[in-house]
PDB file of C-alpha atoms in Angstrom:
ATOM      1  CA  UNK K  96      10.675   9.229 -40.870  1.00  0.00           C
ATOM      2  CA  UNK K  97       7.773   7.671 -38.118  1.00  0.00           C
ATOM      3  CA  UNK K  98       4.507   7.144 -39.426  1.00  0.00           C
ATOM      4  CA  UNK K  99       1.230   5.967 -39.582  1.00  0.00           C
ATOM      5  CA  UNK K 100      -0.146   3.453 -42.449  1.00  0.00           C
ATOM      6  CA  UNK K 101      -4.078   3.407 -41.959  1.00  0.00           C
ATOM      7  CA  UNK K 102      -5.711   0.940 -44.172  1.00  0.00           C
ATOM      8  CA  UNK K 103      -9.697  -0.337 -44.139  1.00  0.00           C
ATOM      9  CA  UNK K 104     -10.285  -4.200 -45.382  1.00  0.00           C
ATOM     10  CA  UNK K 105      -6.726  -4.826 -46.834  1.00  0.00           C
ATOM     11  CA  UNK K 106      -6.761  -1.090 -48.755  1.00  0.00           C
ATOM     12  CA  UNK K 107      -4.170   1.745 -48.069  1.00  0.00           C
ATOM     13  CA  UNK K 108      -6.140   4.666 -47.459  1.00  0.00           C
ATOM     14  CA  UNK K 109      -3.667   7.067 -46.610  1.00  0.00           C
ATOM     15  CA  UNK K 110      -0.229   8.036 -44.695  1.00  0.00           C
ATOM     16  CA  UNK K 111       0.393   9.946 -41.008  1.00  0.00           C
ATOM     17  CA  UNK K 112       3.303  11.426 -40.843  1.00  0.00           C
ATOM     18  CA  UNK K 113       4.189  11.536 -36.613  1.00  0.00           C
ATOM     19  CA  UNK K 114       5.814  14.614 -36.085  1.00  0.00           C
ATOM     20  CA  UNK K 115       3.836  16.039 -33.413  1.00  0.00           C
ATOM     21  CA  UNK K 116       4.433  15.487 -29.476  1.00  0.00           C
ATOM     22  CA  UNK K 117       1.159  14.587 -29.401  1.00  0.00           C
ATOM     23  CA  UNK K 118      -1.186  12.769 -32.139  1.00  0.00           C
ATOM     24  CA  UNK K 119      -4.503  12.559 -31.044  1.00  0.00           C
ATOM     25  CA  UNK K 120      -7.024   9.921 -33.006  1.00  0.00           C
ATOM     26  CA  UNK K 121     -10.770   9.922 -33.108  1.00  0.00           C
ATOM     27  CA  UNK K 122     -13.912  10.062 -34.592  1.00  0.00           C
ATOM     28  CA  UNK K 123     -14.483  13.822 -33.848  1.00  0.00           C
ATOM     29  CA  UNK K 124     -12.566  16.448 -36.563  1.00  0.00           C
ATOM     30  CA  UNK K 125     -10.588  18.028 -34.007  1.00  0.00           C
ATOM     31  CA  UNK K 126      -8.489  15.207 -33.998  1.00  0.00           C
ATOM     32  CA  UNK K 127      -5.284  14.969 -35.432  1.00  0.00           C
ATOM     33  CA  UNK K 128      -6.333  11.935 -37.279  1.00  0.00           C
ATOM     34  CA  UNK K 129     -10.066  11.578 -38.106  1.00  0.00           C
ATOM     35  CA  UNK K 130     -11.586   7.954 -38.154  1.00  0.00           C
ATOM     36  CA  UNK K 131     -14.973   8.056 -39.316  1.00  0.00           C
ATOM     37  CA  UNK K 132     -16.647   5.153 -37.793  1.00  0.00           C
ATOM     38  CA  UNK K 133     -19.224   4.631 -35.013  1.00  0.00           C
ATOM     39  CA  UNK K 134     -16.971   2.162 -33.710  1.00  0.00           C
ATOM     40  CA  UNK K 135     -14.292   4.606 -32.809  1.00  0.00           C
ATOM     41  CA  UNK K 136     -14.673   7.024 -29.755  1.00  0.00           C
ATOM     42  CA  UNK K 137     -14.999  11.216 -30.315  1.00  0.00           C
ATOM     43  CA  UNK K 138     -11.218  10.767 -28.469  1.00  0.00           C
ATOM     44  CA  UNK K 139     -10.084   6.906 -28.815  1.00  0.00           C
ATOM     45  CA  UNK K 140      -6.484   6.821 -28.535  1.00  0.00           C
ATOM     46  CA  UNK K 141      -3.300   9.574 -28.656  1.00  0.00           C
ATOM     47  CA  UNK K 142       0.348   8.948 -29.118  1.00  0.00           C
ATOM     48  CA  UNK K 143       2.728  10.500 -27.270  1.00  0.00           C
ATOM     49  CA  UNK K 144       6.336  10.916 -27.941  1.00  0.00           C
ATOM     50  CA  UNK K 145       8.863  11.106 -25.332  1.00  0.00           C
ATOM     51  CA  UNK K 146      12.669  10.820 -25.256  1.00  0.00           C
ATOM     52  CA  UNK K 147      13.052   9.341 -28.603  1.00  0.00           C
ATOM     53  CA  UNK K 148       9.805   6.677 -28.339  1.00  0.00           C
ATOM     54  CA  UNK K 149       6.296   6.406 -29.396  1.00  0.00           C
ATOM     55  CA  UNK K 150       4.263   5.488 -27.100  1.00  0.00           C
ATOM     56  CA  UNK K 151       0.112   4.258 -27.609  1.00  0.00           C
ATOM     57  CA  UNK K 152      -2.612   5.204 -25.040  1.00  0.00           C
ATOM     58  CA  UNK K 153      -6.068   4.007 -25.147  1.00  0.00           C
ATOM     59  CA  UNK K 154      -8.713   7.393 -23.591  1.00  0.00           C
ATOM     60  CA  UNK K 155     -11.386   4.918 -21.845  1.00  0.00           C
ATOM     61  CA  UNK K 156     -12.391   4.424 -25.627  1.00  0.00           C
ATOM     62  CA  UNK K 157     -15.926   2.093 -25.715  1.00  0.00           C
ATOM     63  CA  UNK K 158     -14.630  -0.511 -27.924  1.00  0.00           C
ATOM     64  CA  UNK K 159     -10.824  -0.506 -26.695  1.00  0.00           C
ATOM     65  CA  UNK K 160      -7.763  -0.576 -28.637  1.00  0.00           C
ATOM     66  CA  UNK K 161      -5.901  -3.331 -29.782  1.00  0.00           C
ATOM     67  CA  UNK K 162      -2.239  -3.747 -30.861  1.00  0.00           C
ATOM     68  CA  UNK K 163      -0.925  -7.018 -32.702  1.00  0.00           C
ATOM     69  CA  UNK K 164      -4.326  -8.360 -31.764  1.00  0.00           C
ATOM     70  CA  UNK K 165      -3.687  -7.842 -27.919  1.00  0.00           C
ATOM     71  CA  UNK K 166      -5.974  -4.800 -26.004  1.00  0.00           C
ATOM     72  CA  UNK K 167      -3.765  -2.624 -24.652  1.00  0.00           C
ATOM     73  CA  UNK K 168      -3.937   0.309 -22.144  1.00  0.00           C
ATOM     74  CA  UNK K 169      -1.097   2.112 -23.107  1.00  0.00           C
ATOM     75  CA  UNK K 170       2.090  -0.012 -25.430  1.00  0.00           C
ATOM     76  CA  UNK K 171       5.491   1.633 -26.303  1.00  0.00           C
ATOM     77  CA  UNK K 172       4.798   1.084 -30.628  1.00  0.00           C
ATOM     78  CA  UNK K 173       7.748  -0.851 -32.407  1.00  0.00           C
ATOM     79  CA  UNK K 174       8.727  -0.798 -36.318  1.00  0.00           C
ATOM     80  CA  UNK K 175       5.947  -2.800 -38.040  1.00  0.00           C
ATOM     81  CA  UNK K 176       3.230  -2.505 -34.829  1.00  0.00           C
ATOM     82  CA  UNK K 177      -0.461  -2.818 -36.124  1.00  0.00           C
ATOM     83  CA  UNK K 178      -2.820  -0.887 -34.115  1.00  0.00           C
ATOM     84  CA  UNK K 179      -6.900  -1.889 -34.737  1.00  0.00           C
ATOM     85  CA  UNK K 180      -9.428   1.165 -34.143  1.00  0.00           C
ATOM     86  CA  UNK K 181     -12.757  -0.141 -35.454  1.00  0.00           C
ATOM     87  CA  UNK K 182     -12.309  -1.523 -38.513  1.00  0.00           C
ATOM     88  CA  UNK K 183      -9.405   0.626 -39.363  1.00  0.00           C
ATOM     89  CA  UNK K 184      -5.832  -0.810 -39.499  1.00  0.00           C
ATOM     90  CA  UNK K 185      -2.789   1.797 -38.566  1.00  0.00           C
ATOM     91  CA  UNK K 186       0.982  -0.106 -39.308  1.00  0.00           C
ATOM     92  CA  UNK K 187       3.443   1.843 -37.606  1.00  0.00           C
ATOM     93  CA  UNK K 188       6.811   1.879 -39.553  1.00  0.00           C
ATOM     94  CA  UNK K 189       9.632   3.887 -38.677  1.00  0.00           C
ATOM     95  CA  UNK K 190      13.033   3.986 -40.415  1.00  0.00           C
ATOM     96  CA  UNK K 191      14.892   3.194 -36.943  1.00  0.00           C
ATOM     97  CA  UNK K 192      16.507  -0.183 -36.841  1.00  0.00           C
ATOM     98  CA  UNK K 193      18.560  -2.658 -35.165  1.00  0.00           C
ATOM     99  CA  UNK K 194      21.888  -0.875 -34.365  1.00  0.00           C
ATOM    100  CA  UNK K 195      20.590   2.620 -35.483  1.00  0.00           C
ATOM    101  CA  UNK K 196      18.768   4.930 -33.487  1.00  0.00           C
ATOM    102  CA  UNK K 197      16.513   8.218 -34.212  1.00  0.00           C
ATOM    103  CA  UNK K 198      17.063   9.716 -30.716  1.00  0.00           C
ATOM    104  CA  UNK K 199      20.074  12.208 -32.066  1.00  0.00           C
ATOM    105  CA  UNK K 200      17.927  13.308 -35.219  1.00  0.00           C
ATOM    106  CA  UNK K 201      14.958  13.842 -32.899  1.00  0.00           C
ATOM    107  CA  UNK K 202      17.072  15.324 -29.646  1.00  0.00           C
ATOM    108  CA  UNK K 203      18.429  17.835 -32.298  1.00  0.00           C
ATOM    109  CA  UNK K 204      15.759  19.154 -34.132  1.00  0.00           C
ATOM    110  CA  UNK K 205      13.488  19.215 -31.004  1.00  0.00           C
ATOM    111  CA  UNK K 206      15.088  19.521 -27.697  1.00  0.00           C
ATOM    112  CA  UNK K 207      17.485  22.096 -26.910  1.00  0.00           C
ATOM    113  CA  UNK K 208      20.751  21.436 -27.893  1.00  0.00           C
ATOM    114  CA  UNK K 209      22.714  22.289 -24.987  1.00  0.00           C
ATOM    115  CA  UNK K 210      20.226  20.222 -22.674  1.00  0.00           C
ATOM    116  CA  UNK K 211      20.047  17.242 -25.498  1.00  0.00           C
ATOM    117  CA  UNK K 212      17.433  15.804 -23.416  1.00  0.00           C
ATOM    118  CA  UNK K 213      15.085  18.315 -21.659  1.00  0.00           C
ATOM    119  CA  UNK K 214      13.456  21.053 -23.052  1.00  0.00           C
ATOM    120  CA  UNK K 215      14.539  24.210 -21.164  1.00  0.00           C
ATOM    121  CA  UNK K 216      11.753  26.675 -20.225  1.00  0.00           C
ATOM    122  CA  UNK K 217      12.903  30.171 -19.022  1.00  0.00           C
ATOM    123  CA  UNK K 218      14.468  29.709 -15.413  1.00  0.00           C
ATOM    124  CA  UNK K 219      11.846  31.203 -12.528  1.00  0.00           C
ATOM    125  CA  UNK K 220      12.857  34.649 -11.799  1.00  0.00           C
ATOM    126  CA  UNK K 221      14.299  35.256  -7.869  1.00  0.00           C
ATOM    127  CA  UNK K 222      12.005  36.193  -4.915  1.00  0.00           C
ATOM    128  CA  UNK K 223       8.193  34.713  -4.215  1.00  0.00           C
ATOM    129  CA  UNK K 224       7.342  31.874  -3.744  1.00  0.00           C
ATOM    130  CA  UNK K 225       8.058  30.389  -6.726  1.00  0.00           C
ATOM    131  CA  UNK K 226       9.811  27.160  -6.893  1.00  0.00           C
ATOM    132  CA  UNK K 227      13.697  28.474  -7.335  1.00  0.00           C
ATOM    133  CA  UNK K 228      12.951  32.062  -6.298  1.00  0.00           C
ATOM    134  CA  UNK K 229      15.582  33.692  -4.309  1.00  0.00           C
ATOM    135  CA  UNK K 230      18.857  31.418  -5.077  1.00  0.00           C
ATOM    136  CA  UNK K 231      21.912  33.120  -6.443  1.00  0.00           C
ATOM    137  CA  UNK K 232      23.589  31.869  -9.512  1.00  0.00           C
ATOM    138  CA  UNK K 233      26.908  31.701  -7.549  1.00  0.00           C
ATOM    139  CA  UNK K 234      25.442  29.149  -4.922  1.00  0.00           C
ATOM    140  CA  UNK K 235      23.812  27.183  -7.950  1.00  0.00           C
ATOM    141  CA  UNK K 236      26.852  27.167  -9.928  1.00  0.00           C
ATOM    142  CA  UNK K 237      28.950  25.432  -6.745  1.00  0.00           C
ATOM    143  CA  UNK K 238      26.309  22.336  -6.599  1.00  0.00           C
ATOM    144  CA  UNK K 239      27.410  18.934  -7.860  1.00  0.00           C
ATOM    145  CA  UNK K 240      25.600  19.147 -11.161  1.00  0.00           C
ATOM    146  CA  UNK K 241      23.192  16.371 -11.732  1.00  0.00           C
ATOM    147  CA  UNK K 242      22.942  13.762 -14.659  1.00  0.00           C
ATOM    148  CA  UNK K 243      20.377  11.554 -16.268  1.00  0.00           C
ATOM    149  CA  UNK K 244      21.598   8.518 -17.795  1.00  0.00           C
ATOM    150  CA  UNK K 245      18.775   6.933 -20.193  1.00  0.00           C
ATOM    151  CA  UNK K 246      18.484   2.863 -19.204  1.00  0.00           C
ATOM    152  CA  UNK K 247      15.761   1.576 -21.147  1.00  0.00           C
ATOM    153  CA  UNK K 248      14.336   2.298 -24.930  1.00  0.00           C
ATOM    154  CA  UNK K 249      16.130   3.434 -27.780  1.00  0.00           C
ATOM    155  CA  UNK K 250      18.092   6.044 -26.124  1.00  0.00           C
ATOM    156  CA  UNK K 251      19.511   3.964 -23.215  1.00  0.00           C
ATOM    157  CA  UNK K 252      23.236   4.226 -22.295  1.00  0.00           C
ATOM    158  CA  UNK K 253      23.499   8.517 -23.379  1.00  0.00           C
ATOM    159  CA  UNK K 254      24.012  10.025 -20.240  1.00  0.00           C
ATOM    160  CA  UNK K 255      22.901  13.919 -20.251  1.00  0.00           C
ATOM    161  CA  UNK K 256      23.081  16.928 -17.932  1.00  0.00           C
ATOM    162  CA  UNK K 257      20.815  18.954 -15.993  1.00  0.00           C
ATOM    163  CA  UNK K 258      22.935  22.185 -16.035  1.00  0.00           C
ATOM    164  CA  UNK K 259      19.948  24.583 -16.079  1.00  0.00           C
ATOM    165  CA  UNK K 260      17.414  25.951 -13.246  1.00  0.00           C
ATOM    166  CA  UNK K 261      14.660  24.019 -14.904  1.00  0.00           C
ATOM    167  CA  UNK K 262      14.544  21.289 -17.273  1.00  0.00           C
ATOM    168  CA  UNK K 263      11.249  19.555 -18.708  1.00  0.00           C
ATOM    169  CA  UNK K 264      11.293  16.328 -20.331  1.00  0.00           C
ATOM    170  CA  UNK K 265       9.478  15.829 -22.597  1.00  0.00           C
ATOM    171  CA  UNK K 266       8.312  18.735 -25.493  1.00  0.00           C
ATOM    172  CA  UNK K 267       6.271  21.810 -24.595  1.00  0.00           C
ATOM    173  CA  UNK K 268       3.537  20.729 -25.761  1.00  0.00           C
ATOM    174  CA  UNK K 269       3.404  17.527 -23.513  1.00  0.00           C
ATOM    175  CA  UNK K 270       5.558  18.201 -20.614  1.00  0.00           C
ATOM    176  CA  UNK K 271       5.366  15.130 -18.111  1.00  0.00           C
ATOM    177  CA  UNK K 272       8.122  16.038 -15.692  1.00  0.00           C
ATOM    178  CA  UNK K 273      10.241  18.940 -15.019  1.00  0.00           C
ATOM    179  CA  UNK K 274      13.449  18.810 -12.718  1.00  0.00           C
ATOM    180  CA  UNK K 275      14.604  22.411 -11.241  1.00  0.00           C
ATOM    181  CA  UNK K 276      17.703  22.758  -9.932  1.00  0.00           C
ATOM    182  CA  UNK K 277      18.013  24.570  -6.645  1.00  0.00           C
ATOM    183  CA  UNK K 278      20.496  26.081  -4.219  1.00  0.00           C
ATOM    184  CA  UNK K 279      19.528  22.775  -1.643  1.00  0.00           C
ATOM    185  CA  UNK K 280      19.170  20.370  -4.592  1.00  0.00           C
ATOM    186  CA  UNK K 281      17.645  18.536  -7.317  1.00  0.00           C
ATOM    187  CA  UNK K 282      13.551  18.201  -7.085  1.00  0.00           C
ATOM    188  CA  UNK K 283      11.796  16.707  -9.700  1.00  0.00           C
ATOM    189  CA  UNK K 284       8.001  17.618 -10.536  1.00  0.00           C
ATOM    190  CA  UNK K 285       4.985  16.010 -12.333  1.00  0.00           C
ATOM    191  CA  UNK K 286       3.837  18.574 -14.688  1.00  0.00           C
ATOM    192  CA  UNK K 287       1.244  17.593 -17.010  1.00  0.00           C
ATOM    193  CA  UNK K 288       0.881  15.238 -20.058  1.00  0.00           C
ATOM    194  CA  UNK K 289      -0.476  11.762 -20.231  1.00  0.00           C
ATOM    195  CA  UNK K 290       2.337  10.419 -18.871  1.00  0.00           C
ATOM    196  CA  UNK K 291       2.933  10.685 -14.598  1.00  0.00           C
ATOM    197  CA  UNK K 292       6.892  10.253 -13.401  1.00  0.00           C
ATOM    198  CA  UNK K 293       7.703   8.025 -11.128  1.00  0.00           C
ATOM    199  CA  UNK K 294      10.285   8.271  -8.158  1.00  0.00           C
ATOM    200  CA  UNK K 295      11.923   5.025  -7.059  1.00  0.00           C
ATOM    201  CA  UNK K 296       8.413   2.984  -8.295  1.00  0.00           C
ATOM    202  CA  UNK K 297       6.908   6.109  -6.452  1.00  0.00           C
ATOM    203  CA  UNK K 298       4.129   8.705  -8.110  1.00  0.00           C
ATOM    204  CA  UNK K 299       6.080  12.139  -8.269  1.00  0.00           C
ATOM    205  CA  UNK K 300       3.381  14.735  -7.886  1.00  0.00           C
ATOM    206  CA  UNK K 301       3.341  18.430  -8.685  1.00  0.00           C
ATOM    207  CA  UNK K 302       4.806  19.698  -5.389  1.00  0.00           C
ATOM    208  CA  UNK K 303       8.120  18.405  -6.365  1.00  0.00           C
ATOM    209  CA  UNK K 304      10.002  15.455  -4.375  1.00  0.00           C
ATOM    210  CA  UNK K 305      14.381  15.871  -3.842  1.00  0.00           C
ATOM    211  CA  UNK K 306      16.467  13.970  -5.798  1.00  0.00           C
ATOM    212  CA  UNK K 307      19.158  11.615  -4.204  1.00  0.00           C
ATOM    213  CA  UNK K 308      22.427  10.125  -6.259  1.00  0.00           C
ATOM    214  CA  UNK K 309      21.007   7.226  -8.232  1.00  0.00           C
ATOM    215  CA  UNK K 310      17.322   7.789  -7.612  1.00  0.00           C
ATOM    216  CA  UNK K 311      15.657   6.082 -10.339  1.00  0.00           C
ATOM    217  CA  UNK K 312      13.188   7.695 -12.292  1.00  0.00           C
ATOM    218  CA  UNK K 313      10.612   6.155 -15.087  1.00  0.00           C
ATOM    219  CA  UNK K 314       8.328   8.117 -17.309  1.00  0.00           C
ATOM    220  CA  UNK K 315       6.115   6.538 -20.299  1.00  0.00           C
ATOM    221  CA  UNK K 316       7.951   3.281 -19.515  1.00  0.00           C
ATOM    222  CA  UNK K 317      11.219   4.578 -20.161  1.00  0.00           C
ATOM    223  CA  UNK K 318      14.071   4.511 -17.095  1.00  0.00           C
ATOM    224  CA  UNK K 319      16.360   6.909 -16.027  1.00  0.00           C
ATOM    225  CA  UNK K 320      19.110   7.407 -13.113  1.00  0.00           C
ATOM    226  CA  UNK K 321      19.619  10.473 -11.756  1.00  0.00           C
ATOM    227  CA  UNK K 322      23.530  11.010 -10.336  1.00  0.00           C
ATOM    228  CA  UNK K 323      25.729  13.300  -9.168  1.00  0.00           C
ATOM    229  CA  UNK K 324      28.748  14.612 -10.394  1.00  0.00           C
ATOM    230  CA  UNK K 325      31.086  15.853  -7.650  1.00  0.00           C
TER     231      UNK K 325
END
């Protein structure tokens, strides 16, 4: 279990539990978690989970937020992390440790299991203009099929493949990238979510860029190489 400890002056007020894509923290109520303190923004901070990390972004709050003491723009959140909002105090703890991971609970009960990384949305349908329209399942099927090996954060070293027209990483309800598979190729896209892909150190955008054998791509910090598998 991830969650958030959120204390005021030394005193537990209550638990988080961080089981959303997206946790959203703030003074107004919309927010997932409500801090109510002039010193927090209407929409301080959010925390984003992606490919089996946690990952802390300040929103251009007024009065910043800090992590172990340090400001930070946006910090990938470690077991026993304390984030400062205000006067509030939020201890991240997480039952992941040293030589045990929470990417396979997480990839199965919320990715796709056949994908085990991306989530797959329903593959374009043929014709138009649409990215994808108009290639045949044969000529798709007789592409190398591409691969993703995870380098950095807790997942690094799985390797996983990209055997559907269109892959997001990421969760539905923050999808960052998505990577369609075409009759000429591999393209990767930026789709939407806090965090932007990059392309070899490169911004991806939303027109989609090719993919090349060991192009690496890193989203939210994390790293990834894209091969082929002829």
């Amino acid at each position: 279990m991830t969650k958030l400890i959120i204390s005021i002056d030394g005193s537990v007020l209550r638990e988080h539990p961080l089981d959303k894509a997206r946790t959203t923290i703030g003074r107004l109520p919309e927010n997932d978690i409500q801090l109510e303190n002039l010193a927090i923004s209407g929409k301080h901070a959010v925390i984003v989970s992606i490919l089996g990390d946690d990952f802390l972004q300040d929103l251009d709050s007024t009065n910043g937020t800090f992590v172990n003491g340090q400001t930070i723009k946006k910090h990938r959140l470690v077991n026993g992390d304390l984030i400062g909002l205000g006067k509030y105090r939020l201890k991240y703890f997480t039952e992941a440790t040293t030589g045990t991971r929470r990417a396979e609970a997480q990839l199965a009960s919320r990715l796709d299991p056949g994908s085990q990384l991306a989530e797959l949305l329903p593959a374009h349908e043929a014709g138009g203009d649409k990215p994808g329209g108009g290639q045949s399942v044969d000529t798709v099927e007789e592409m190398p099929l591409g691969e993703l090996e995870i380098l950095s954060g807790r997942n690094a070293g799985q390797r996983l493949r990209l055997t559907k027209a269109r892959s997001v990483i990421g969760r539905q309800v923050v999808h960052a990238a998505a990577i369609e598979r075409r009759s000429d190729g591999y393209f990767i896209f930026h789709v939407d979510g806090v965090a932007t892909p990059l392309l070899n150190g490169q911004v991806v955008d939303n027109h989609g860029q090719p993919l090349g054998d060991q192009d690496l791509i890193e989203l939210a910090g994390v790293k990834m190489a894209f091969r082929l598998k002829r």
